[in-house]
CSV table of C-alpha atoms in Angstrom, one decimal:
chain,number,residue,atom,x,y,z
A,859,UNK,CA,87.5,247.6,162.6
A,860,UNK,CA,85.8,244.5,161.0
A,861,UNK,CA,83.1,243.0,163.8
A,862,UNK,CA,83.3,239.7,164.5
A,863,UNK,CA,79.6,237.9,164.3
A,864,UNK,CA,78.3,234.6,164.6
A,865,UNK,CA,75.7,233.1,162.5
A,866,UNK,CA,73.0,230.9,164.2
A,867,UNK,CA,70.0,229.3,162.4
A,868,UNK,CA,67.1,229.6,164.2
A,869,UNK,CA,64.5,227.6,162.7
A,870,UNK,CA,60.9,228.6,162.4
A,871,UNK,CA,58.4,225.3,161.6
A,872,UNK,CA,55.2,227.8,160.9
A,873,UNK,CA,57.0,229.7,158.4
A,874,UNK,CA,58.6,226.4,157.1
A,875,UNK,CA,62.1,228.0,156.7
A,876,UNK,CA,65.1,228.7,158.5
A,877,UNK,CA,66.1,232.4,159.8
A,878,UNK,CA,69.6,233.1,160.3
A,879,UNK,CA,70.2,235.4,163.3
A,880,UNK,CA,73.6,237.0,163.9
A,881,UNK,CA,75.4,237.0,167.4
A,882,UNK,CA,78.0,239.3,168.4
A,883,UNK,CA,80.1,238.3,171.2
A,884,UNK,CA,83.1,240.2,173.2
A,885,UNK,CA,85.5,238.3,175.5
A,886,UNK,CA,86.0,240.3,179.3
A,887,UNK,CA,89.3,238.8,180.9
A,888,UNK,CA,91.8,239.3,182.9
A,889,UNK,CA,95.2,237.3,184.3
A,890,UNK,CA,97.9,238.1,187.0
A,891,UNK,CA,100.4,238.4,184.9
A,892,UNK,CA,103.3,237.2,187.8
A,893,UNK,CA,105.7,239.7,188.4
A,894,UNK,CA,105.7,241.6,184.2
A,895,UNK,CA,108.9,243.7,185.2
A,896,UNK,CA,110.9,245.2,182.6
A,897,UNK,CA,114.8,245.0,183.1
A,898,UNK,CA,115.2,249.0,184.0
A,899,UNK,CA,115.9,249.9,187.7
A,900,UNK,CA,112.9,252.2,188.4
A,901,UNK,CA,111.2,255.0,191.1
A,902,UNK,CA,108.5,257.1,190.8
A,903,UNK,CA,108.0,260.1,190.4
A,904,UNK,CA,105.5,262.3,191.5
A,905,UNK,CA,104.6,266.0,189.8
A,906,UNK,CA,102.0,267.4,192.4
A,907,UNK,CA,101.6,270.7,189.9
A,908,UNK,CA,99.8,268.2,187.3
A,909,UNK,CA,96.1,266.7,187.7
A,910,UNK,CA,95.7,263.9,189.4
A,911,UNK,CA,93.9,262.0,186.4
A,912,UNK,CA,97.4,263.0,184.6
A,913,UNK,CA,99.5,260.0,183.7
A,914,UNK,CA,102.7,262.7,184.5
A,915,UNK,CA,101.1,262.8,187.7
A,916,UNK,CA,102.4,259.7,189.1
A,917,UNK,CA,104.8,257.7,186.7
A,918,UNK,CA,107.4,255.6,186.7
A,919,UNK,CA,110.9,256.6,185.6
A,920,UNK,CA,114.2,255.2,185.2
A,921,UNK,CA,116.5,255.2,188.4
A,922,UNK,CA,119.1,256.8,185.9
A,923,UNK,CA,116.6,259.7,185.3
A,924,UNK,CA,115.9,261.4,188.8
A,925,UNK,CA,118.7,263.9,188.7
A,926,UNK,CA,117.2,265.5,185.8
A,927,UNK,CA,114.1,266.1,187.4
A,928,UNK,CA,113.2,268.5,189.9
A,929,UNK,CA,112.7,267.8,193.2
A,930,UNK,CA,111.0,269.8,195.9
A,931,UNK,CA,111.7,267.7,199.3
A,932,UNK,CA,112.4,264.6,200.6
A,933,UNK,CA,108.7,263.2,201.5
A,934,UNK,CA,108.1,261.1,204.5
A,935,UNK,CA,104.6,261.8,205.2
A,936,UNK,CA,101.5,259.5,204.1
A,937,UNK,CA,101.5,258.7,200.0
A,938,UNK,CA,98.3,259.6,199.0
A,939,UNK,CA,97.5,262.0,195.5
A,940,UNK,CA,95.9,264.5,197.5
A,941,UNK,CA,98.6,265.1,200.0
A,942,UNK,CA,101.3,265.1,197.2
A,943,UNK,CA,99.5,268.0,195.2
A,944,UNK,CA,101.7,270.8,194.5
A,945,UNK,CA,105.1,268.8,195.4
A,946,UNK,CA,107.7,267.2,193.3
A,947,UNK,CA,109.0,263.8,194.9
A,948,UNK,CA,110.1,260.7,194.5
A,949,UNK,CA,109.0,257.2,195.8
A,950,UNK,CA,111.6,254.4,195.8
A,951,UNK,CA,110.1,251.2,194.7
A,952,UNK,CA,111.1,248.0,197.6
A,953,UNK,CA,111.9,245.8,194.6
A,954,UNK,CA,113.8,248.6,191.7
A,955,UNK,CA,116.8,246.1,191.4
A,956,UNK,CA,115.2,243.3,191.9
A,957,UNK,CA,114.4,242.5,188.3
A,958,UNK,CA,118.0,243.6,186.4
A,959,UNK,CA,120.7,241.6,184.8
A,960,UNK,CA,122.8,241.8,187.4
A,961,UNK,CA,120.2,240.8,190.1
A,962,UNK,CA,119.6,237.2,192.1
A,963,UNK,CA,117.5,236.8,189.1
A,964,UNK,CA,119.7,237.4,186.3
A,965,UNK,CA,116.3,239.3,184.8
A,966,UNK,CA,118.0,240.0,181.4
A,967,UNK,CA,116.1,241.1,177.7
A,968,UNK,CA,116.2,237.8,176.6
A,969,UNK,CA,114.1,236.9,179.3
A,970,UNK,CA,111.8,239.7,179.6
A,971,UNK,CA,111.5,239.2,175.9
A,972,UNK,CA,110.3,235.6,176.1
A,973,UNK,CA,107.7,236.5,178.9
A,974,UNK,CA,106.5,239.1,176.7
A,975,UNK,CA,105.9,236.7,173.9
A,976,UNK,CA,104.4,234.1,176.0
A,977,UNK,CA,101.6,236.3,177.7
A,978,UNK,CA,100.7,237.8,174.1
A,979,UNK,CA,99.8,234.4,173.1
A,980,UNK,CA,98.4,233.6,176.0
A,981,UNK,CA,95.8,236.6,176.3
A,982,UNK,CA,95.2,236.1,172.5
A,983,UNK,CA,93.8,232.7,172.9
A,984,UNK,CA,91.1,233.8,175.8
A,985,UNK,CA,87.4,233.6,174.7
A,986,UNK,CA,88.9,232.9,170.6
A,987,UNK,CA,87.3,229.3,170.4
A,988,UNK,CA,83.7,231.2,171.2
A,989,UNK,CA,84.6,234.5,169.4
A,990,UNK,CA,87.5,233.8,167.1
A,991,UNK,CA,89.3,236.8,168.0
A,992,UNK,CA,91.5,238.6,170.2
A,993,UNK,CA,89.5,239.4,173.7
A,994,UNK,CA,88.1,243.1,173.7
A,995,UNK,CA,89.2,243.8,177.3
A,996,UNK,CA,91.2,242.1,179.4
A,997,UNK,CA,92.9,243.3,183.2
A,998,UNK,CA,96.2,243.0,184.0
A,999,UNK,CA,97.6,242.5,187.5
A,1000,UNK,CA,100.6,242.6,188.8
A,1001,UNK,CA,102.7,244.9,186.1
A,1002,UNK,CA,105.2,247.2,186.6
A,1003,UNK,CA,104.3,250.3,185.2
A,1004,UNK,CA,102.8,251.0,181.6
A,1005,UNK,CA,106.1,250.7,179.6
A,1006,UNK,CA,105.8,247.2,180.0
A,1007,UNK,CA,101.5,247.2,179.4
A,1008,UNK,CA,103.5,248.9,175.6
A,1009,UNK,CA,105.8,246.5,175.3
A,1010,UNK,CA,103.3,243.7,175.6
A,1011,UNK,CA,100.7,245.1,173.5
A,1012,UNK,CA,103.1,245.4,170.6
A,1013,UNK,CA,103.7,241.7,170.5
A,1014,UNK,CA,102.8,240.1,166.7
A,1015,UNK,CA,99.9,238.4,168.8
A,1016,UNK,CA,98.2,241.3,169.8
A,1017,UNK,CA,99.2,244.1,167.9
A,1018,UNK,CA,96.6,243.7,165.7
A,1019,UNK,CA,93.8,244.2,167.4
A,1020,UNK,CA,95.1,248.2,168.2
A,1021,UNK,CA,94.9,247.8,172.2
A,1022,UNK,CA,94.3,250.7,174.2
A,1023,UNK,CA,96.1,251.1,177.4
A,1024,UNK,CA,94.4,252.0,180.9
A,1025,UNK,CA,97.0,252.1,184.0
A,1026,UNK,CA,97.7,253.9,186.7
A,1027,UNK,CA,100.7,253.6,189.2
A,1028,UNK,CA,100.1,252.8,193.1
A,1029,UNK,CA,101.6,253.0,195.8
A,1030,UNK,CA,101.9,249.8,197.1
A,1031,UNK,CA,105.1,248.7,199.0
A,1032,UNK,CA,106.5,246.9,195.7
A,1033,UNK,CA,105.4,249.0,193.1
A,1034,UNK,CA,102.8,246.7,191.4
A,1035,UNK,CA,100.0,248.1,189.7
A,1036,UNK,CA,96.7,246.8,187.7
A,1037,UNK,CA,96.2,248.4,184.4
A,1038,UNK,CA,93.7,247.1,181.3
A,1039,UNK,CA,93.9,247.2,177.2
A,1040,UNK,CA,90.9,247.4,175.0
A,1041,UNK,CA,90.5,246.8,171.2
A,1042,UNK,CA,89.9,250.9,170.6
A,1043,UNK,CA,87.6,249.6,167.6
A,1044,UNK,CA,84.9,248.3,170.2
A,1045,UNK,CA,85.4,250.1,173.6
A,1046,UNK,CA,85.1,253.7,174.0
A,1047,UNK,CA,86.4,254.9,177.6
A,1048,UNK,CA,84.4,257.7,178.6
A,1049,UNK,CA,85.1,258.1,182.1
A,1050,UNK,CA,88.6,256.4,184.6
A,1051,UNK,CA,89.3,257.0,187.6
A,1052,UNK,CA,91.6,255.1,190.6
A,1053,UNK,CA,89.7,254.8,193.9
A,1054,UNK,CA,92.0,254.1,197.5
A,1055,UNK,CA,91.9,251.7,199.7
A,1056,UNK,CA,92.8,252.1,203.4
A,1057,UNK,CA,94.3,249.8,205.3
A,1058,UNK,CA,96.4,249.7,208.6
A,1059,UNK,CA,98.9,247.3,209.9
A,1060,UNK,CA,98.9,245.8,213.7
A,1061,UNK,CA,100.7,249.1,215.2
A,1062,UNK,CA,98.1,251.4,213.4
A,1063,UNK,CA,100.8,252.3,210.2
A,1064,UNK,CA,99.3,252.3,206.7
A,1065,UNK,CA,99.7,249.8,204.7
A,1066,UNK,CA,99.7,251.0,200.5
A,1067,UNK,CA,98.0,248.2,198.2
A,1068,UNK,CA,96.9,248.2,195.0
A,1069,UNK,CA,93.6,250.8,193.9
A,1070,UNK,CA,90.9,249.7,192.4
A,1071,UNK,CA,90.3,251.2,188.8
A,1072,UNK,CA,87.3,251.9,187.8
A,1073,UNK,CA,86.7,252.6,184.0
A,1074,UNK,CA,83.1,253.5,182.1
A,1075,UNK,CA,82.7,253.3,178.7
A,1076,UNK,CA,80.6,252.3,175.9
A,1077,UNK,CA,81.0,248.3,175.1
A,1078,UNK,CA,79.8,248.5,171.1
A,1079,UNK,CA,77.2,250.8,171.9
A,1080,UNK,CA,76.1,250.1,175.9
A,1081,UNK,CA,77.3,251.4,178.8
A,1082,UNK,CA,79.2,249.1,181.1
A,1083,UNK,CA,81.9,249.8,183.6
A,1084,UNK,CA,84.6,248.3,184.3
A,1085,UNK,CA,86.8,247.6,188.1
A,1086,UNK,CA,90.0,246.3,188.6
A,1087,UNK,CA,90.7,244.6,191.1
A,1088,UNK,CA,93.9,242.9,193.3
A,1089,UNK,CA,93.0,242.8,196.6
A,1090,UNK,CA,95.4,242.5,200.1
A,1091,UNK,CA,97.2,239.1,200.1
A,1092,UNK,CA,96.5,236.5,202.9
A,1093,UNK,CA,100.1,237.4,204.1
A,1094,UNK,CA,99.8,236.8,208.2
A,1095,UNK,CA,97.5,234.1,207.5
A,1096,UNK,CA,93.8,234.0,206.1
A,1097,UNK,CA,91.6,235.5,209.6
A,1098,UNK,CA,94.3,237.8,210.4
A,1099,UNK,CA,94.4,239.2,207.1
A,1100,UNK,CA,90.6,239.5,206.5
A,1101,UNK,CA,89.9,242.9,207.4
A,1102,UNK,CA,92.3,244.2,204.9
A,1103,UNK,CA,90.0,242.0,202.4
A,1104,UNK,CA,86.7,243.5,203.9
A,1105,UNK,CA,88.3,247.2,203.5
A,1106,UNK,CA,88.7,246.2,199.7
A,1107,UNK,CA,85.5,244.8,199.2
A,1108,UNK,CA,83.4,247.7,200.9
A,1109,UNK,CA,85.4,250.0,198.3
A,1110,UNK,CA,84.2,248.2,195.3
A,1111,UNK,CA,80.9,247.9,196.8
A,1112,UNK,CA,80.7,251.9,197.1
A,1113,UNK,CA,82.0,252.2,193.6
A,1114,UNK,CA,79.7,249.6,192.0
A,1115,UNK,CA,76.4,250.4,194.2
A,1116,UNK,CA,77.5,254.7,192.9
A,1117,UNK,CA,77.8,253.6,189.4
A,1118,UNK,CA,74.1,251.3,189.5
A,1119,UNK,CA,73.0,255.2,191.2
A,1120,UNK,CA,73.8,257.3,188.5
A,1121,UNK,CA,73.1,255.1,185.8
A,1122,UNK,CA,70.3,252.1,186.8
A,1123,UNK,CA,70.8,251.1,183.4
A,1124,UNK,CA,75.1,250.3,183.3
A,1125,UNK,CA,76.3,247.0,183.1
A,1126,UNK,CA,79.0,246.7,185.2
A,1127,UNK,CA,82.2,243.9,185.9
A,1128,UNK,CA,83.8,243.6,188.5
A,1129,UNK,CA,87.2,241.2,187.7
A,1130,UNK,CA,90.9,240.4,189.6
A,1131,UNK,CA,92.4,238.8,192.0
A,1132,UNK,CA,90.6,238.8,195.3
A,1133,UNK,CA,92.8,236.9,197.1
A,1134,UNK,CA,89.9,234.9,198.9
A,1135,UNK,CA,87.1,232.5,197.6
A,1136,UNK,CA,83.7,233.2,195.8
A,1137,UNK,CA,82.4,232.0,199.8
A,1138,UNK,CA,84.5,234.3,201.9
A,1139,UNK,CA,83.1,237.0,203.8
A,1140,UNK,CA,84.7,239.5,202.3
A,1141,UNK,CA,82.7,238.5,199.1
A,1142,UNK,CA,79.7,236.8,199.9
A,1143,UNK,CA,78.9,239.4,202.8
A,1144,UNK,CA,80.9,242.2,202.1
A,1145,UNK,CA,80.3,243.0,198.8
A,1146,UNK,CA,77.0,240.9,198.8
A,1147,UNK,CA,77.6,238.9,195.2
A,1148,UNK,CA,75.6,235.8,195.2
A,1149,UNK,CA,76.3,232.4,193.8
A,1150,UNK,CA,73.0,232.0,192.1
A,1151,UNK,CA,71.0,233.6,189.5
A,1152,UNK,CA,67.8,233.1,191.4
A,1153,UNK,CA,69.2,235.2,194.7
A,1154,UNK,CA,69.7,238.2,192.1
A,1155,UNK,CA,67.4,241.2,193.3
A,1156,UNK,CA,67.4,244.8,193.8
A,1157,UNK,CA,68.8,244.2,197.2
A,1158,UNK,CA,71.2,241.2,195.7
A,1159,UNK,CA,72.5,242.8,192.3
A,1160,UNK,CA,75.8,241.3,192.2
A,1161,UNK,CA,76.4,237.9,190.8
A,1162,UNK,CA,79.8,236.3,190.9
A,1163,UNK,CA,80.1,234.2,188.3
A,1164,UNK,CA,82.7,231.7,189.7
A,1165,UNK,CA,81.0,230.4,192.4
A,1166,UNK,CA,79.3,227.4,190.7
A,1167,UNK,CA,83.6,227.1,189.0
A,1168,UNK,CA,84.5,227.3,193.3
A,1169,UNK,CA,81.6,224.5,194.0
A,1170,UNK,CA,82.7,222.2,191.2
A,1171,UNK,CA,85.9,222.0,192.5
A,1172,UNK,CA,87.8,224.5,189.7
A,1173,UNK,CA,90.6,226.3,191.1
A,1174,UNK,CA,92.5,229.3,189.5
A,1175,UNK,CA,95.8,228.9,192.0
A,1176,UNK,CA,97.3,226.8,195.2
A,1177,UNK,CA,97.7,229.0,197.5
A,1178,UNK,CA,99.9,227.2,200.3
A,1179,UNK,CA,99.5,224.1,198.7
A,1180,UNK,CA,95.5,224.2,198.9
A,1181,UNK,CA,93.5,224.8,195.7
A,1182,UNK,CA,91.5,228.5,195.5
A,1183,UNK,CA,89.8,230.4,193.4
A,1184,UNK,CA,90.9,233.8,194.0
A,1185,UNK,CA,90.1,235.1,190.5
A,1186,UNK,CA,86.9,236.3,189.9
A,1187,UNK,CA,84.4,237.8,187.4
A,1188,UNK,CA,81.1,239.8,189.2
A,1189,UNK,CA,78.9,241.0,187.2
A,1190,UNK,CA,75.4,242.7,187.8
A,1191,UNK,CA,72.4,241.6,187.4
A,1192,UNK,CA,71.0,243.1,184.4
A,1193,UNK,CA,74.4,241.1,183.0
A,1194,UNK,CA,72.5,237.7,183.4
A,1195,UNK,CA,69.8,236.6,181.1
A,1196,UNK,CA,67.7,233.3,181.3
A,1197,UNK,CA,67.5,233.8,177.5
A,1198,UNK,CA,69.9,232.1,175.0
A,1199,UNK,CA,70.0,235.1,172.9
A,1200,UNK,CA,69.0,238.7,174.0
A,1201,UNK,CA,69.2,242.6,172.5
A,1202,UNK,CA,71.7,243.7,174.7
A,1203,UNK,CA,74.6,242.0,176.1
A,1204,UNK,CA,74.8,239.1,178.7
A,1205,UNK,CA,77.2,236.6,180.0
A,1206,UNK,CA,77.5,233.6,177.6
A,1207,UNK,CA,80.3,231.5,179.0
A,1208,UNK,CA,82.5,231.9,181.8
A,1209,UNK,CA,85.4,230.0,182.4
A,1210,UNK,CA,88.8,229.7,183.9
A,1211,UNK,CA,90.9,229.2,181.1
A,1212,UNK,CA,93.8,226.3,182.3
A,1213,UNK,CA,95.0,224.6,179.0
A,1214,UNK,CA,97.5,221.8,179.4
A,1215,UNK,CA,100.4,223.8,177.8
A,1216,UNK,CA,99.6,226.6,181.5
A,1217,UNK,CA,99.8,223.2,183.5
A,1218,UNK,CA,102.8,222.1,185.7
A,1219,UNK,CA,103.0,218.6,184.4
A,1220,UNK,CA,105.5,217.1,186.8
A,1221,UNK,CA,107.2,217.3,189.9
A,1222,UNK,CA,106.5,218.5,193.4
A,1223,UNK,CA,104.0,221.7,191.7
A,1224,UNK,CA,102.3,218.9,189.3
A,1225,UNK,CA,98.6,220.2,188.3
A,1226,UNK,CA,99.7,223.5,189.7
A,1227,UNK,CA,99.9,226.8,187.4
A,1228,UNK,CA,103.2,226.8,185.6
A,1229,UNK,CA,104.3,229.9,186.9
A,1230,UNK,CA,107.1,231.9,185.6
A,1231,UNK,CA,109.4,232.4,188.5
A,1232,UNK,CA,110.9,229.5,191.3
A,1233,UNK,CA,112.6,231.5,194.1
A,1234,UNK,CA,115.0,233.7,191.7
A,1235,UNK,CA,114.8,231.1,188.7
A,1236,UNK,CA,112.8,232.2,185.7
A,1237,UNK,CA,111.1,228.7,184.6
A,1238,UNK,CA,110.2,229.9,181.7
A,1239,UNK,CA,106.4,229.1,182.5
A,1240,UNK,CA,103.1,231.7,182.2
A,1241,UNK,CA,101.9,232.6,185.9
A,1242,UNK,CA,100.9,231.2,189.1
A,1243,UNK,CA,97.5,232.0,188.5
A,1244,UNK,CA,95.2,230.9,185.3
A,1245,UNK,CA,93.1,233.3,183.9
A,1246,UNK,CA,89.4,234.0,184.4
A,1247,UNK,CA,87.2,234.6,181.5
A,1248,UNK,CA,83.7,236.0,180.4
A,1249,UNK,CA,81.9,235.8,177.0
A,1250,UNK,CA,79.2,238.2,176.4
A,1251,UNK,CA,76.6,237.9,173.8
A,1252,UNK,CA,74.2,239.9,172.4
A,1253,UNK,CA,71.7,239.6,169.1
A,1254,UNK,CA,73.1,241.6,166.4
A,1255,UNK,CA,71.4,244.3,164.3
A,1256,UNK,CA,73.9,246.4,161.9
């Protein structure tokens, strides 16, 4: 696949000429997608006999389907993929009719169709005005299972750029997952795995949430992993709900400190919806990613890139009508450069990406996220969050 470069002129008054240098940049994103459902009731099923990393392992099939699969009981125990192995079951999803024609939402192909369209052009236009192409990786929250992650990646906007699909089904309560696409020309996955996060309700019961995904691959040519994230919602209120956060963040912290561990040398992004602020606790303590490049050190390695965004006032959502900036790019340290242009790749730009066309322009929700859904009314809009965005640049030698 053709490489997209940029061509600086460096200019070079003792050799009295100018030297052209070429860039090559690569756009890291990711957006809650709202609620991507397709129009099938669905369930999953589980095939304990497979391995775990299998995508027949856990997948999600058509409610129509089940009776033509094998079943071995009726599970009620804890859903976790080590207690399922060796079993056949299904999981019932909360919302499986939820999103159907004949639903409070009238969720018909039309509609599902026109979603599709709008989040192909959406993602298409992240990082283009710095890289003039499609991003190379970008996270997806909040999707239904990977027929739909298919179903986007064929539209005319993105179909071009030969996406790869990363996705694994959880077993949170509604059946949301996180998944990611990468152009296959420029991202080699060598390594994907899901890790679990634990969390308890008041009376001691678990409560299932979303996993976060950690990938590893090669990024044209360096290593650089990759974690998803979508983190336990303020549901209950924002203190109440904080441990659930700090369970979250002490998971990514294990995964990204293991990753630095093995490999000192990785590059490694940490993206998603964290459902707090670059200042709460759960981040700033928790997972220990600082707002500045000068508190980076061995003991600091995490820098979270919208924190100056938070400071400046920028906000990704309104979350009970006060602005937040739950969506977040963290990257480590050997990610940030105090060089314009360096060998291997750094962070360039980061942004949250809010054009006027993804902005509620009147009405009650004015300046808000023109999200897709009102109650069970399909607006027509994008999402109720905006998308965060990273640029990474790197000097070019073919």
């Amino acid at each position: 696949m053709k490489k997209i470069l940029f061509v600086a002129a460096i200019c070079t008054a003792t050799l009295g000429f100018s030297q052209k240098t070429q860039v090559q940049r690569a756009t890291v994103a990711f957006m809650n997608v709202e609620n991507l459902w397709d129009t099938v009731p669905s369930a999953d099923y589980i095939d304990g006999t497979k391995d775990v990393n299998d995508p027949l392992f856990h997948r999600s099939i058509p409610v129509d389907s089940i009776k033509h699969l094998e079943i071995t009981e009726e599970y009620k125990g804890p859903w976790s993929d080590e207690l399922l192995k060796g079993k056949k079951v299904v999981r019932y999803q909360a919302q499986s009719d939820e999103f159907t024609a004949n639903s409070k939402k009238n969720w018909t192909p039309e509609k599902y169709n026109d979603k599709l369209g709008k989040l192909a052009k959406l993602i298409s236009e992240l990082g283009r005005q710095y890289t003039n192409d499609n991003p190379v990786i970008v996270g997806l929250l909040e999707v239904e299972n990977r027929q739909v992650i298919e179903d986007l990646i064929k539209q005319p906007a993105l179909a071009r750029s030969n996406y790869g699909i990363i996705h694994y089904n959880s077993y949170d309560a509604r059946g949301i997952d996180v998944a990611m696409i990468y152009q296959k020309g420029r991202f080699k996955p060598t390594e994907q795995y899901k890790s679990e996060i634990k969390i308890f309700n008041d009376q001691g019961n678990r409560s299932y949430t979303r996993d976060v995904v950690v990938i590893k691959g090669m990024l044209d040519g360096e290593h650089v992993g990759i974690f998803l994230n979508h983190w336990p919602s303020r549901s209950g209120g924002e203190a109440r709900s904080l441990p659930r956060r700090i369970a979250a963040a002490n998971v990514l912290k294990a995964e990204m400190d293991k990753a630095r561990t093995a490999d000192p040398n990785i590059k490694l992004i940490a993206m998603g919806d964290f459902n707090d602020d670059p200042v709460s606790p759960s981040l700033r303590k928790h997972l220990g990613a600082v707002g500045e490049p000068s508190e980076l050190s061995e003991k600091s390695p995490y820098y979270n890139l919208m924190t100056k965004l938070y400071k400046a006032g920028v906000a990704s959502l309104a979350y009970r009508d006060a602005p937040n900036l739950f969506d977040q790019i963290i990257v480590s340290k050997n990610l940030y450069s105090s060089e314009r242009l360096s060998p291997g790749y750094s962070v360039f730009k980061a942004e949250i990406y809010a054009p006027a066309y993804l902005v509620n322009s009147h009405g009650q929700w004015k300046g808000y996220p023109l999200r897709s859904w009102d109650g069970d009314n399909y607006t027509g809009g994008y999402s109720d969050h905006f998308p965060a965005v990273s640029v990474l640049q790197k000097e070019y030698k073919p």
